[in-house]
Each structure stands twice: as structure tokens, then as C-alpha cells.
């Protein structure tokens, strides 16, 4: 069913009794042209663009849980393209462009909201770094505005500007950044892929990858062996485990990242703000809850739940920035598994095994990449060659020294 | 999560800094590029028992090796790194 004003109105008249499930629940076929392992945002968008851009529709997305159970349903929904490295900028800008047309393309309301992303700076040195980043972005055709204190005051009047330790000096603002309803992205891509013939196989864990003479032949799953001409891995925090099924070792550590939502309040913050003197960011959802988070916990974890030191740090940063929210209650908090790469940047590449392709290393920032990651991974799988905006995201860059080290912290995943 | 430092007893993990996989051993300086690549980048990243280096920065400043379940954060054992013959990871403050 195509969604439109008319479908909504006619359903309203029928008491909303006529809505159908938005994707099928098929049994696995014996063989597919492409099997994507991992039904998160990246796996689903890859399947959609394989069908839409390359006409490859005999595709399955194989997911161990349910659609939306991974990071695609756990992130804090921020999108932006304020990067500073050659290998990253064109890619993330392409992703932002795809977000801008996504809802029309997939006929699904993902609540794309370009409310802007503001990175605060608190010293002269940070202002210089912000100016440099902003200039780099503008040279690549990305929007960026350097705001002074007055500019920030206009945008976010209730910040603690005169914090004794970290006074606000200004901010780098990307007006086209913002937030997107994360669950709707998963559901929208799933529906759009399904309607082009892609099979979405939920509760179907991949337990093995069959490899013979250097060729990948298919995947062992909870529902039996599925033959595949090509296999794409998009397993986020479990990438190391799944790649190990084909004998690969990745430059990845799995870490836990937590996020928090407060009780709902009236409109308070209408943009996305990051603290420059720590690791903290905050926005407000359309329901009124403040959505915020900070650093990863900082040690290897597959637990999908974090510990108290990070929670304490995040709360301290929150009230340092916004003393007025000190009395708010936190309603919920949770964690997700991050595939932290050794240089903080992702990998979209072939593997040393024929017909086996890899998409991982998204660290704490892969939600914003969902459209471009799927676009480029589909291109790689269909054409057997990297898409130009993802051509630096190679697996062998760690051996050749062509790192994309955005934060400049070296091979220390808990510092990215 | 609380870590039992062999010197200081059970402490909040916020007192400790994490360095990562303790099975990695810094190769001899004359080793070839492949050997150094193997040391710096690929990780087993297991779901389960993981031997890892922590630094008790908010306490006795000893480097310790913690064996921990990465799925549950349960800690099986803690030892002083030097006792295990952990190799030096390089010079300078903050390096084991
Ligand atoms: C708290 C938090 C906040 C975040 N905030 C942001 C943000 O504001 N902006 C941003 O850009 N990014 C953010 N991120 C990062 C972003 O969510 C991830 O980088 C991104 O979602 C990862 O890609 P994905 O959607 O495909 O992952 P996932 O949704 O995790 O998909 C991977 C899927 O693979 C499946 N899988 C794993 N193993 C197997 C197997 N053996 N067989 C079958 N299936 C398997 C998993 O079940 C999972 O569903 C955040 C993450 C977290 C946890
Ligand atoms: Zn100690």
C-alpha cells in the first residue's frame, strides 16, 4: 500500500482497521543472488539499493533478532556531515543528501528534521579548530557557520554561558544536520526493500559461513543452509564474531555506548548541541524527552548494558551545560554494541575471500551513514568495485598506512 | 563493575584506565612490518573470556591483567601485569 494523505484519511474513516503488515515474513529460499547478514539500518538499506539501483531483487536480509533490535533502534538519531578528513567528507555529505530525499524515495515518514547541529567551543584554540573544520567543510560544499557567543545565545539562550571552567566562546553550526526517527528508518527501508522483492528473514541467526577454496558459498543459519552467490556482512557490534566464521580477523573491538532519555518537558532545545569540553550531546525528541549521551564505556563489551562511571560523567556534563535541567528525571537508559575500528572510520570493502563483502567499523556514528552506507555497499556488491565516495574505506588501509584518523588518537578504539 | 586491585582491593572501575587486549606482545623493534601490523591492528575481540590490561590510575598506579567475561562483565581473575611477565608496551607516562 502506498502511503498518502488519501490512504491516511480513508483508513481514518474505516477506524484504522485496514492497515496491513508492512513487510512479508517469508520462509528462506534455498538460494539467493545476495545474502546480507544483519538486518540493522545498513543491511536493510543495502538490500533496498541493491534492488532499486542495481535491479538485484533476489536478495535476503538475515537477522538474528527482530528488525530494529540492534543499534538502528538504540542510537540517539543524530545526522550531520561535519567531518574533516578526505576519506570521510564526501561520503557523509552524500549520506546527508540521501536523508534529504529519503522519505519521498521510500514513501515513509522517517521524521527527518534538519534542526541543525551545534558543536560548542570553549577556548581560543578550540575556536581555531572549529574555524578550520568549518572551512574544510565549506571547501567541500558542506554548510557550516562559525557562531560567536552572541550567535549561540540567539540559538540556545538557556545554556550556561559563564561556566567558570568552560565558558561558552561560540560554536560551529551545521544547519542541515539534525535528527531522524531511527525506528522509522529501519521500518521504512524494510518495507521499501520488501516491496521490491527482498526477503527479510527475522529470528534467523547466521551460525557459519561456508567457504571452499577461497570462495564463499552460503551461510549456515538457524533455519538451515542458504546458498548465496554473494554475501555481504553488516553486523555492526558483532562484526568480529561473524567475520571469524569465515576465518577473518578484523581491526575492530566491540564496545558499549549508553544513551539516556529524560521525562518529557515543553520545548527547551530545538537543535542538537555537543559540549566541547567533554564528550556530551543533547537534543529533544518530538515527545518532549531530552535525548542525550556521552562517551563509550571504554572497555571491550558484548553486554548491551553499561556501567555507572559513564552515567555519572554524562549527568555531570548535562548539568554543567544546562543547570536548568538538574531536577529532571531520567526515564530510560540503555546500551548498544559499537564496532570500534582502529582508526575510528568504517570499512566498506571486499574481503580476501571471493564473494564475501564487509561493512563494519561504524563506531559511535553509523546511524547518519545509513543511506550512504547501503548505497555504497550495494554498489560494491553489484559492481565488484568501490563507490567513489567510499573508496578510502578499505580493509587494507591498516596495513598500508592510509588511515582515516578523524580524531587523531591512534589505534586505541576507546579514545575515538 | 568493580575491579579487585591486587594492591588496593575492590575499587570502582572508574579508577582504572583501559588499555585493551593483554595477549598482544610488542614485537622486537627489528621485526618486519607484518609483525608490527599484527601487533597494532587485528584483534580477536572475543565474546566471553578476555585478558585485558587496566591501569590503576586513581590508586596504586599498577598495571594489571584482568580476565573478564565481555558478555556479562564478570571478572574471573586479576593479576599484577609484571608478575605475568607482560612485556613493556613502550616508554612514557601512561604506557605499561
Ligand atoms: C546509544 C547509541 C547512540 C548512538 N547515537 C548515534 C547518533 O546519534 N548518530 C549516529 O550517526 N550514530 C549513532 N550511533 C551509532 C549507530 O547506531 C550505529 O553505528 C549503526 O546503527 C550501526 O549500523 P546498523 O544500523 O546496521 O547496526 P545494527 O542495527 O546493530 O545492525 C546489525 C545487525 O546485525 C545482526 N547480527 C549480528 N550478528 C548476527 C548473526 N550472526 N546473524 C544474523 N544477524 C546478526 C544484529 O542482530 C543487528 O540487528 C549510536 C549507537 C548507540 C548504541
Ligand atoms: Zn591499585
Coordinates of C-alpha atoms and ligand atoms in Angstrom, one line a residue:
Chain A
X1 CA 0.0 0.0 0.0
X2 CA 1.3 3.4 -0.9
X3 CA 1.0 5.9 1.9
X4 CA -0.6 9.3 1.1
X5 CA -3.0 11.8 2.5
X6 CA -5.8 9.7 0.9
X7 CA -4.7 6.4 2.5
X8 CA -4.5 8.0 5.9
X9 CA -7.9 9.7 5.5
X10 CA -9.6 6.6 4.2
X11 CA -8.1 4.5 7.0
X12 CA -9.3 7.0 9.5
X13 CA -12.9 6.7 8.2
X14 CA -12.6 2.9 8.5
X15 CA -11.4 3.2 12.1
X16 CA -7.8 2.2 11.1
X17 CA -8.8 -1.4 10.6
X18 CA -7.4 -1.9 7.1
X19 CA -3.7 -1.4 7.7
X20 CA -1.6 -4.4 6.6
X21 CA 1.8 -5.6 8.0
X22 CA 4.4 -3.6 6.1
X23 CA 6.6 -6.5 5.1
X24 CA 6.2 -10.2 4.5
X25 CA 7.5 -12.9 6.7
X26 CA 8.7 -15.4 4.1
X27 CA 10.5 -18.7 4.6
X28 CA 14.0 -18.7 3.3
X29 CA 14.6 -19.8 -0.3
X30 CA 17.3 -22.4 -1.0
X31 CA 19.4 -19.8 -2.8
X32 CA 19.7 -16.1 -3.3
X33 CA 21.8 -13.9 -5.5
X34 CA 22.8 -11.9 -2.5
X35 CA 22.5 -12.6 1.2
X36 CA 23.0 -9.7 3.6
X37 CA 23.9 -10.8 7.2
X38 CA 22.5 -8.3 9.7
X39 CA 19.1 -6.6 9.5
X40 CA 20.1 -3.2 11.0
X41 CA 19.9 0.0 9.2
X42 CA 22.9 -0.7 7.0
X43 CA 21.8 -4.2 6.0
X44 CA 18.3 -3.1 5.1
X45 CA 19.4 0.0 3.1
X46 CA 22.0 -2.2 1.3
X47 CA 19.2 -4.6 0.3
X48 CA 17.0 -1.7 -0.8
X49 CA 19.6 -0.1 -3.0
X50 CA 20.6 -3.4 -4.5
X51 CA 17.1 -3.7 -5.7
X52 CA 16.5 -0.1 -6.6
X53 CA 19.8 0.9 -8.1
X54 CA 21.1 -2.3 -9.5
X55 CA 18.0 -4.4 -10.2
X56 CA 19.1 -7.2 -8.0
X57 CA 16.0 -8.4 -6.2
X58 CA 16.7 -12.0 -5.4
X59 CA 18.1 -10.9 -2.0
X60 CA 17.7 -11.9 1.6
X61 CA 18.4 -9.9 4.7
X62 CA 19.2 -12.4 7.5
X63 CA 18.7 -11.1 11.0
X64 CA 19.3 -13.0 14.3
X65 CA 16.8 -10.9 16.3
X66 CA 14.0 -8.7 15.0
X67 CA 14.2 -5.7 12.8
X68 CA 15.2 -2.7 14.9
X69 CA 16.7 -4.7 17.8
X70 CA 20.3 -3.6 17.1
X71 CA 21.9 -0.2 17.1
X72 CA 19.4 1.1 14.5
X73 CA 16.9 1.2 17.3
X74 CA 19.3 2.2 20.0
X75 CA 21.0 5.3 18.7
X76 CA 20.4 9.0 19.5
X77 CA 19.2 9.7 16.0
X78 CA 21.7 12.5 15.1
X79 CA 22.6 13.1 11.5
X80 CA 25.3 15.5 10.3
X81 CA 28.2 15.7 7.8
X82 CA 30.7 17.9 9.7
X83 CA 33.7 15.7 9.1
X84 CA 37.3 16.9 8.3
X85 CA 39.1 14.0 6.6
X86 CA 39.2 13.4 2.8
X87 CA 38.0 9.9 3.0
X88 CA 35.0 10.9 5.1
X89 CA 33.6 14.2 4.0
X90 CA 32.2 13.3 0.5
X91 CA 30.7 10.1 1.9
X92 CA 28.9 11.7 4.9
X93 CA 27.7 14.6 2.7
X94 CA 26.3 12.1 0.2
X95 CA 24.5 10.5 3.1
X96 CA 23.0 13.8 4.3
X97 CA 21.8 14.4 0.7
X98 CA 20.2 11.0 0.7
X99 CA 18.5 11.8 4.0
X100 CA 17.1 14.9 2.5
X101 CA 15.2 12.9 -0.2
X102 CA 14.7 9.7 1.7
X103 CA 11.1 10.0 2.8
X104 CA 9.8 10.7 -0.7
X105 CA 12.0 7.9 -2.1
X106 CA 10.8 5.2 0.2
X107 CA 7.3 6.6 0.8
X108 CA 7.7 6.5 4.6
X109 CA 7.7 9.2 7.2
X110 CA 11.1 9.0 8.9
X111 CA 10.6 12.4 10.6
X112 CA 13.8 13.8 9.1
X113 CA 14.3 17.0 11.0
X114 CA 17.1 19.4 9.9
X115 CA 17.1 21.3 13.1
X116 CA 20.9 21.8 13.0
X117 CA 23.9 20.5 14.9
X118 CA 25.9 22.9 17.1
X119 CA 29.3 22.0 18.3
X120 CA 30.3 24.3 21.2
X121 CA 33.8 25.6 21.7
X122 CA 35.2 26.9 25.0
X123 CA 38.7 28.4 24.2
X124 CA 40.6 30.3 21.6
X125 CA 42.3 27.1 20.5
X126 CA 39.0 25.3 20.1
X127 CA 37.6 28.2 18.1
X128 CA 40.6 28.0 15.7
X129 CA 40.0 24.3 15.3
X130 CA 36.3 24.9 14.7
X131 CA 37.1 27.5 12.1
X132 CA 39.4 25.2 10.3
X133 CA 36.9 22.4 10.3
X134 CA 34.2 24.7 9.1
X135 CA 36.4 25.9 6.3
X136 CA 37.3 22.4 5.3
X137 CA 33.6 21.6 5.1
X138 CA 32.7 24.6 3.1
X139 CA 35.5 23.8 0.6
X140 CA 33.8 20.5 0.1
X141 CA 30.4 22.2 -0.5
X142 CA 29.1 21.4 3.0
X143 CA 27.2 24.0 5.0
X144 CA 28.9 25.4 8.1
X145 CA 28.7 28.6 10.1
X146 CA 31.0 29.8 12.8
X147 CA 29.0 31.4 15.6
X148 CA 30.3 33.7 18.3
X149 CA 28.8 33.8 21.8
X150 CA 26.0 36.2 20.6
X151 CA 25.1 33.8 17.8
X152 CA 24.9 30.9 20.2
X153 CA 22.9 32.9 22.7
X154 CA 20.3 33.5 20.0
X155 CA 20.1 29.9 19.1
X156 CA 20.2 28.4 22.7
X157 CA 19.5 31.1 25.3
X158 CA 19.4 28.7 28.3
X159 CA 23.0 27.4 28.1
X160 CA 25.3 28.0 31.0
X161 CA 27.5 30.6 29.1
X162 CA 29.6 31.7 32.0
X163 CA 30.6 28.3 33.4
X164 CA 33.7 29.2 35.4
X165 CA 35.8 26.4 33.9
X166 CA 34.4 26.0 30.4
X167 CA 32.7 29.3 29.4
X168 CA 31.0 29.1 26.0
X169 CA 33.0 31.0 23.4
X170 CA 30.8 30.1 20.4
X171 CA 30.0 27.2 18.2
X172 CA 30.3 25.6 14.8
X173 CA 26.8 25.2 13.4
X174 CA 25.7 22.9 10.6
X175 CA 22.1 24.0 9.8
X176 CA 21.4 20.9 7.6
X177 CA 22.3 18.5 10.4
X178 CA 19.6 17.3 12.7
X179 CA 17.7 14.2 13.8
X180 CA 15.7 11.3 12.2
X181 CA 13.3 8.9 13.9
X182 CA 15.6 5.8 14.0
X183 CA 13.0 3.1 14.2
X184 CA 11.2 4.5 11.2
X185 CA 14.4 4.3 9.2
X186 CA 14.6 0.6 9.8
X187 CA 10.9 0.0 9.2
X188 CA 10.9 2.3 6.1
X189 CA 13.8 0.6 4.5
X190 CA 12.5 -2.8 5.4
X191 CA 9.1 -2.1 3.8
X192 CA 10.7 -0.5 0.7
X193 CA 13.1 -3.4 0.2
X194 CA 10.4 -6.0 0.8
X195 CA 8.1 -4.3 -1.8
X196 CA 10.9 -4.7 -4.4
X197 CA 11.1 -8.5 -3.6
X198 CA 13.7 -8.7 -0.9
X199 CA 13.1 -11.4 1.7
X200 CA 13.6 -10.2 5.3
X201 CA 14.3 -13.2 7.5
X202 CA 14.0 -12.4 11.2
X203 CA 15.0 -14.6 14.1
X204 CA 17.4 -16.4 11.7
X205 CA 20.9 -16.2 13.2
X206 CA 23.8 -16.9 11.0
X207 CA 26.0 -19.5 12.7
X208 CA 28.5 -20.2 10.0
X209 CA 29.8 -19.1 6.6
X210 CA 30.6 -21.9 4.2
X211 CA 33.9 -21.2 2.4
X212 CA 35.6 -23.6 -0.1
X213 CA 38.8 -22.9 -1.9
X214 CA 38.7 -19.2 -1.1
X215 CA 35.1 -18.8 -2.3
X216 CA 32.1 -18.1 0.0
X217 CA 29.2 -20.4 -0.9
X218 CA 26.5 -19.5 1.5
X219 CA 25.5 -19.2 5.2
X220 CA 24.5 -21.7 7.9
X221 CA 21.5 -20.3 9.7
X222 CA 19.1 -21.2 12.5
X223 CA 16.7 -22.1 9.6
X224 CA 19.2 -24.2 7.6
X225 CA 21.8 -23.6 4.9
X226 CA 21.2 -20.8 2.5
X227 CA 23.2 -20.7 -0.7
X228 CA 24.3 -17.3 -1.9
X229 CA 26.2 -16.1 -5.0
X230 CA 27.4 -13.2 -2.9
X231 CA 27.4 -12.5 0.8
X232 CA 27.5 -9.1 2.5
X233 CA 28.2 -8.7 6.2
X234 CA 26.6 -5.7 8.0
X235 CA 26.7 -6.9 11.6
X236 CA 27.8 -3.8 13.5
X237 CA 29.0 -4.7 17.0
X238 CA 29.1 -8.4 16.2
X239 CA 31.2 -8.0 13.0
X240 CA 34.3 -9.7 14.6
X241 CA 32.3 -12.8 15.5
X242 CA 30.6 -13.1 12.1
X243 CA 33.8 -12.4 10.1
X244 CA 35.5 -15.1 12.3
X245 CA 33.1 -17.6 10.8
X246 CA 35.0 -17.1 7.5
X247 CA 38.3 -17.2 9.2
X248 CA 38.8 -13.4 9.1
X249 CA 40.3 -11.2 12.0
X250 CA 39.2 -7.6 11.9
X251 CA 40.8 -4.4 13.2
X252 CA 37.7 -4.0 15.5
X253 CA 36.9 -4.0 19.2
X254 CA 33.3 -4.2 20.4
X255 CA 32.4 -1.6 23.0
X256 CA 29.3 -0.4 24.7
X257 CA 27.8 3.0 24.2
X258 CA 24.9 4.2 26.5
X259 CA 22.1 6.7 25.9
X260 CA 19.5 8.4 28.1
X261 CA 16.1 9.9 27.8
X262 CA 14.5 12.3 30.4
X263 CA 10.8 12.8 31.2
X264 CA 9.0 14.9 28.7
X265 CA 9.1 18.7 29.0
X266 CA 7.9 21.6 27.0
X267 CA 10.1 22.7 24.1
X268 CA 13.6 23.6 25.5
X269 CA 16.2 22.6 22.9
X270 CA 15.3 22.9 19.2
X271 CA 18.7 21.9 17.8
X272 CA 21.4 19.3 18.6
X273 CA 24.1 20.5 20.9
X274 CA 27.5 19.0 21.7
X275 CA 29.7 20.0 24.6
X276 CA 33.2 20.9 23.5
X277 CA 34.9 20.4 26.9
X278 CA 34.0 16.8 27.3
X279 CA 32.0 14.2 25.4
X280 CA 28.3 15.0 25.7
X281 CA 25.5 15.7 23.3
X282 CA 21.8 16.5 23.7
X283 CA 18.6 17.1 21.7
X284 CA 14.9 17.0 22.4
X285 CA 12.6 14.5 20.9
X286 CA 9.2 15.4 19.5
X287 CA 7.6 13.8 22.5
X288 CA 9.5 16.3 24.7
X289 CA 12.1 13.9 26.3
X290 CA 15.7 15.1 26.3
X291 CA 17.8 12.6 24.5
X292 CA 21.4 12.6 25.5
X293 CA 24.6 10.6 25.8
X294 CA 28.4 10.8 26.0
X295 CA 31.4 8.6 25.7
X296 CA 31.6 4.8 25.2
X297 CA 32.3 3.0 28.5
X298 CA 35.8 2.3 27.2
X299 CA 36.4 -1.5 27.5
X300 CA 35.5 -4.4 25.3
X301 CA 31.9 -5.4 25.9
X302 CA 29.1 -7.5 24.3
X303 CA 26.8 -6.9 27.1
X304 CA 24.5 -4.2 25.6
X305 CA 24.5 -2.5 29.0
X306 CA 27.0 -0.1 30.5
X307 CA 28.3 0.9 34.0
X308 CA 27.9 3.7 36.4
X309 CA 31.1 5.9 35.9
X310 CA 30.0 6.9 32.4
X311 CA 26.4 7.6 33.7
X312 CA 27.8 9.9 36.4
X313 CA 30.1 11.7 33.9
X314 CA 27.2 12.2 31.4
X315 CA 24.9 13.6 34.1
X316 CA 27.7 16.0 35.3
X317 CA 28.2 17.3 31.8
X318 CA 24.5 17.7 31.3
X319 CA 24.1 20.0 34.3
X320 CA 27.3 21.8 33.5
X321 CA 25.8 22.8 30.2
X322 CA 22.2 23.2 31.3
X323 CA 21.9 23.8 35.0
X324 CA 18.1 24.2 34.4
X325 CA 17.6 20.5 33.7
X326 CA 19.2 19.4 37.0
X327 CA 15.8 18.4 38.5
X328 CA 14.6 16.4 35.6
X329 CA 14.3 12.7 36.0
X330 CA 15.9 10.2 33.6
X331 CA 13.2 7.8 32.3
X332 CA 15.2 5.3 30.4
X333 CA 18.7 4.4 29.6
X334 CA 20.2 1.6 27.5
X335 CA 23.3 0.5 25.7
X336 CA 24.3 -0.8 22.2
X337 CA 27.3 -2.7 20.8
X338 CA 29.7 -0.5 18.9
X339 CA 32.1 -1.9 16.2
X340 CA 35.0 0.4 17.2
X341 CA 37.6 0.3 14.4
X342 CA 41.3 1.0 15.0
X343 CA 41.2 4.4 13.3
X344 CA 37.6 5.4 14.1
X345 CA 36.4 5.2 10.5
X346 CA 34.4 2.5 8.8
X347 CA 35.2 -0.3 6.3
X348 CA 33.2 -0.9 3.2
X349 CA 35.3 -3.4 1.1
X350 CA 35.8 -6.8 -0.4
X351 CA 37.5 -9.4 1.8
X352 CA 40.3 -11.8 0.9
X353 CA 37.5 -14.4 0.3
X354 CA 35.7 -14.3 -3.1
X355 CA 32.1 -13.2 -3.0
X356 CA 32.3 -12.1 0.6
X357 CA 31.9 -8.4 1.3
X358 CA 32.4 -6.4 4.5
X359 CA 30.6 -3.4 6.0
X360 CA 31.7 -2.5 9.6
X361 CA 33.7 -0.2 11.8
X362 CA 30.9 2.4 12.3
X363 CA 32.0 3.2 15.8
X364 CA 29.6 5.5 17.6
X365 CA 28.4 7.3 14.5
X366 CA 27.0 4.9 11.9
X367 CA 23.3 6.0 12.1
X368 CA 23.9 9.1 10.0
X369 CA 25.7 6.9 7.5
X370 CA 22.7 4.5 7.0
X371 CA 21.7 5.7 3.5
X372 CA 25.2 6.2 2.0
X373 CA 26.5 3.0 3.6
X374 CA 23.7 1.0 1.9
X375 CA 24.2 2.9 -1.3
X376 CA 27.9 2.3 -1.5
X377 CA 27.8 -1.3 -0.1
X378 CA 25.2 -2.2 -2.7
X379 CA 27.4 -0.6 -5.4
X380 CA 30.4 -2.6 -4.2
X381 CA 28.5 -5.9 -4.2
X382 CA 26.7 -5.3 -7.5
X383 CA 29.7 -3.9 -9.5
X384 CA 32.5 -5.5 -7.6
X385 CA 34.2 -2.1 -7.4
X386 CA 34.1 0.5 -4.6
X387 CA 31.8 3.5 -5.0
X388 CA 33.9 6.7 -5.4
X389 CA 32.7 8.3 -2.2
X390 CA 33.6 5.2 -0.2
X391 CA 36.8 4.3 -2.0
X392 CA 39.0 5.2 1.0
X393 CA 37.1 2.9 3.4
X394 CA 39.3 0.0 2.6
X395 CA 40.1 -3.0 4.8
X396 CA 43.8 -3.0 3.9
X397 CA 44.4 0.6 4.9
X398 CA 45.6 -0.5 8.3
X399 CA 48.4 -2.5 6.6
X400 CA 49.2 0.2 4.1
X401 CA 49.1 3.2 6.5
X402 CA 46.3 5.0 4.6
X403 CA 44.3 5.5 7.8
X404 CA 41.3 7.8 8.1
X405 CA 42.0 9.0 11.6
X406 CA 39.4 11.7 12.2
X407 CA 40.2 12.1 15.9
X408 CA 43.9 11.7 15.6
X409 CA 44.0 9.3 18.6
X410 CA 45.8 6.3 17.0
X411 CA 44.9 2.6 17.2
X412 CA 43.1 3.0 20.6
X413 CA 39.4 2.3 19.9
X414 CA 38.2 3.6 23.3
X415 CA 39.6 7.0 22.5
X416 CA 37.7 7.6 19.2
Chain B
X1 CA 31.7 -3.0 37.6
X2 CA 34.3 -3.3 40.3
X3 CA 37.8 -4.5 39.9
X4 CA 39.8 -6.0 42.7
X5 CA 43.3 -4.5 42.5
X6 CA 45.9 -6.8 44.0
X7 CA 47.3 -3.9 46.0
X8 CA 44.3 -1.8 46.8
X9 CA 41.3 -4.2 47.0
X10 CA 38.0 -3.8 45.3
X11 CA 37.5 -0.5 43.6
X12 CA 35.1 1.2 41.2
X13 CA 36.2 0.7 37.6
X14 CA 36.1 4.5 37.2
X15 CA 39.5 4.5 39.0
X16 CA 41.1 2.4 36.2
X17 CA 42.1 3.3 32.7
X18 CA 41.7 0.7 30.0
X19 CA 44.5 -0.3 27.5
X20 CA 42.9 -3.4 25.8
X21 CA 43.9 -6.9 24.7
X22 CA 46.7 -8.2 27.0
X23 CA 47.6 -11.1 24.7
X24 CA 49.3 -8.7 22.4
X25 CA 53.1 -8.6 22.8
X26 CA 55.2 -5.7 21.4
X27 CA 57.5 -7.2 18.8
X28 CA 61.2 -6.7 18.8
X29 CA 62.0 -3.3 17.2
X30 CA 63.8 -5.0 14.3
X31 CA 60.7 -7.0 13.3
X32 CA 59.1 -6.7 9.9
X33 CA 56.1 -4.6 9.0
X34 CA 53.7 -7.6 9.0
X35 CA 54.7 -8.4 12.6
X36 CA 54.0 -4.9 13.7
X37 CA 50.7 -4.7 11.8
X38 CA 49.6 -7.9 13.6
X39 CA 50.5 -6.3 16.9
X40 CA 48.8 -3.0 16.4
X41 CA 45.6 -3.7 14.4
X42 CA 43.8 -7.1 14.3
X43 CA 42.0 -8.2 17.4
X44 CA 40.3 -11.4 18.4
X45 CA 37.7 -9.3 20.1
X46 CA 36.1 -12.4 21.8
X47 CA 32.6 -12.6 23.3
X48 CA 33.5 -14.3 26.5
X49 CA 36.7 -14.5 28.4
X50 CA 39.1 -11.6 27.6
X51 CA 42.5 -10.9 29.0
X52 CA 43.0 -7.2 29.1
X53 CA 45.3 -4.5 30.6
X54 CA 44.0 -2.0 33.0
X55 CA 46.0 0.8 34.8
X56 CA 45.0 1.7 38.3
X57 CA 45.4 5.4 37.7
X58 CA 43.3 6.5 40.6
X59 CA 45.1 4.2 43.0
X60 CA 48.4 2.5 43.2
X61 CA 49.2 3.1 39.5
X62 CA 50.0 -0.6 38.9
X63 CA 49.3 -2.2 35.5
X64 CA 47.1 -5.2 36.0
X65 CA 45.8 -8.1 33.8
X66 CA 42.1 -8.7 34.2
X67 CA 40.4 -11.8 32.8
X68 CA 36.8 -10.7 32.3
X69 CA 33.7 -12.0 30.5
X70 CA 32.8 -9.4 27.9
X71 CA 29.2 -10.7 27.7
X72 CA 28.4 -10.2 31.4
X73 CA 31.3 -8.1 32.8
X74 CA 32.0 -10.9 35.3
X75 CA 35.6 -10.8 36.4
X76 CA 37.4 -14.2 36.7
X77 CA 40.9 -13.1 37.8
X78 CA 43.1 -10.1 38.4
X79 CA 46.9 -10.2 38.4
X80 CA 49.7 -7.7 38.5
X81 CA 50.9 -7.4 34.9
X82 CA 54.6 -7.6 35.8
X83 CA 54.1 -10.9 37.6
X84 CA 52.7 -12.4 34.4
X85 CA 55.8 -11.3 32.5
X86 CA 53.8 -8.9 30.5
X87 CA 56.2 -7.2 28.1
X88 CA 56.8 -3.5 28.2
X89 CA 54.4 -1.7 25.8
X90 CA 56.8 1.2 25.2
X91 CA 58.1 4.2 27.0
X92 CA 56.5 7.2 28.5
X93 CA 53.8 8.1 31.1
X94 CA 50.6 6.1 30.7
X95 CA 52.2 3.2 28.9
X96 CA 52.6 -0.1 30.6
Ligands
LIG1 C1 23.5 4.6 22.4 C2 23.9 4.8 20.9 C3 23.8 6.1 20.4 C4 24.2 6.3 19.1 N1 24.0 7.6 18.5 C5 24.2 7.8 17.2 C6 23.9 9.1 16.7 O1 23.4 10.0 17.3 N2 24.3 9.3 15.3 C7 24.9 8.3 14.6 O2 25.2 8.6 13.4 N3 25.1 7.1 15.1 C8 24.8 6.8 16.4 N4 25.1 5.5 16.9 C9 25.7 4.5 16.1 C10 24.8 3.8 15.2 O3 23.6 3.4 15.9 C11 25.5 2.5 14.6 O4 26.7 2.9 14.1 C12 24.7 1.9 13.4 O5 23.3 1.8 13.8 C13 25.3 0.6 13.1 O6 24.7 0.0 11.9 P1 23.4 -0.9 11.9 O7 22.2 0.0 12.0 O8 23.4 -1.7 10.7 O9 23.5 -1.7 13.2 P2 22.6 -2.7 13.9 O10 21.2 -2.2 14.0 O11 23.2 -3.1 15.2 O12 22.6 -4.0 12.9 C14 23.4 -5.1 13.0 C15 22.5 -6.3 13.0 O13 23.3 -7.5 12.8 C16 22.6 -8.5 13.5 N5 23.5 -9.6 13.6 C17 24.6 -9.7 14.4 N6 25.1 -11.0 14.3 C18 24.3 -11.7 13.5 C19 24.3 -13.0 13.1 N7 25.3 -13.9 13.5 N8 23.3 -13.5 12.3 C20 22.3 -12.6 11.9 N9 22.3 -11.3 12.2 C21 23.3 -10.9 13.1 C22 22.3 -7.8 14.8 O14 21.2 -8.6 15.5 C23 21.8 -6.5 14.3 O15 20.4 -6.4 14.2 C24 24.7 5.3 18.3 C25 24.8 4.0 18.8 C26 24.3 3.8 20.1 C27 24.4 2.4 20.7
LIG2 ZN1 45.7 -0.4 42.9

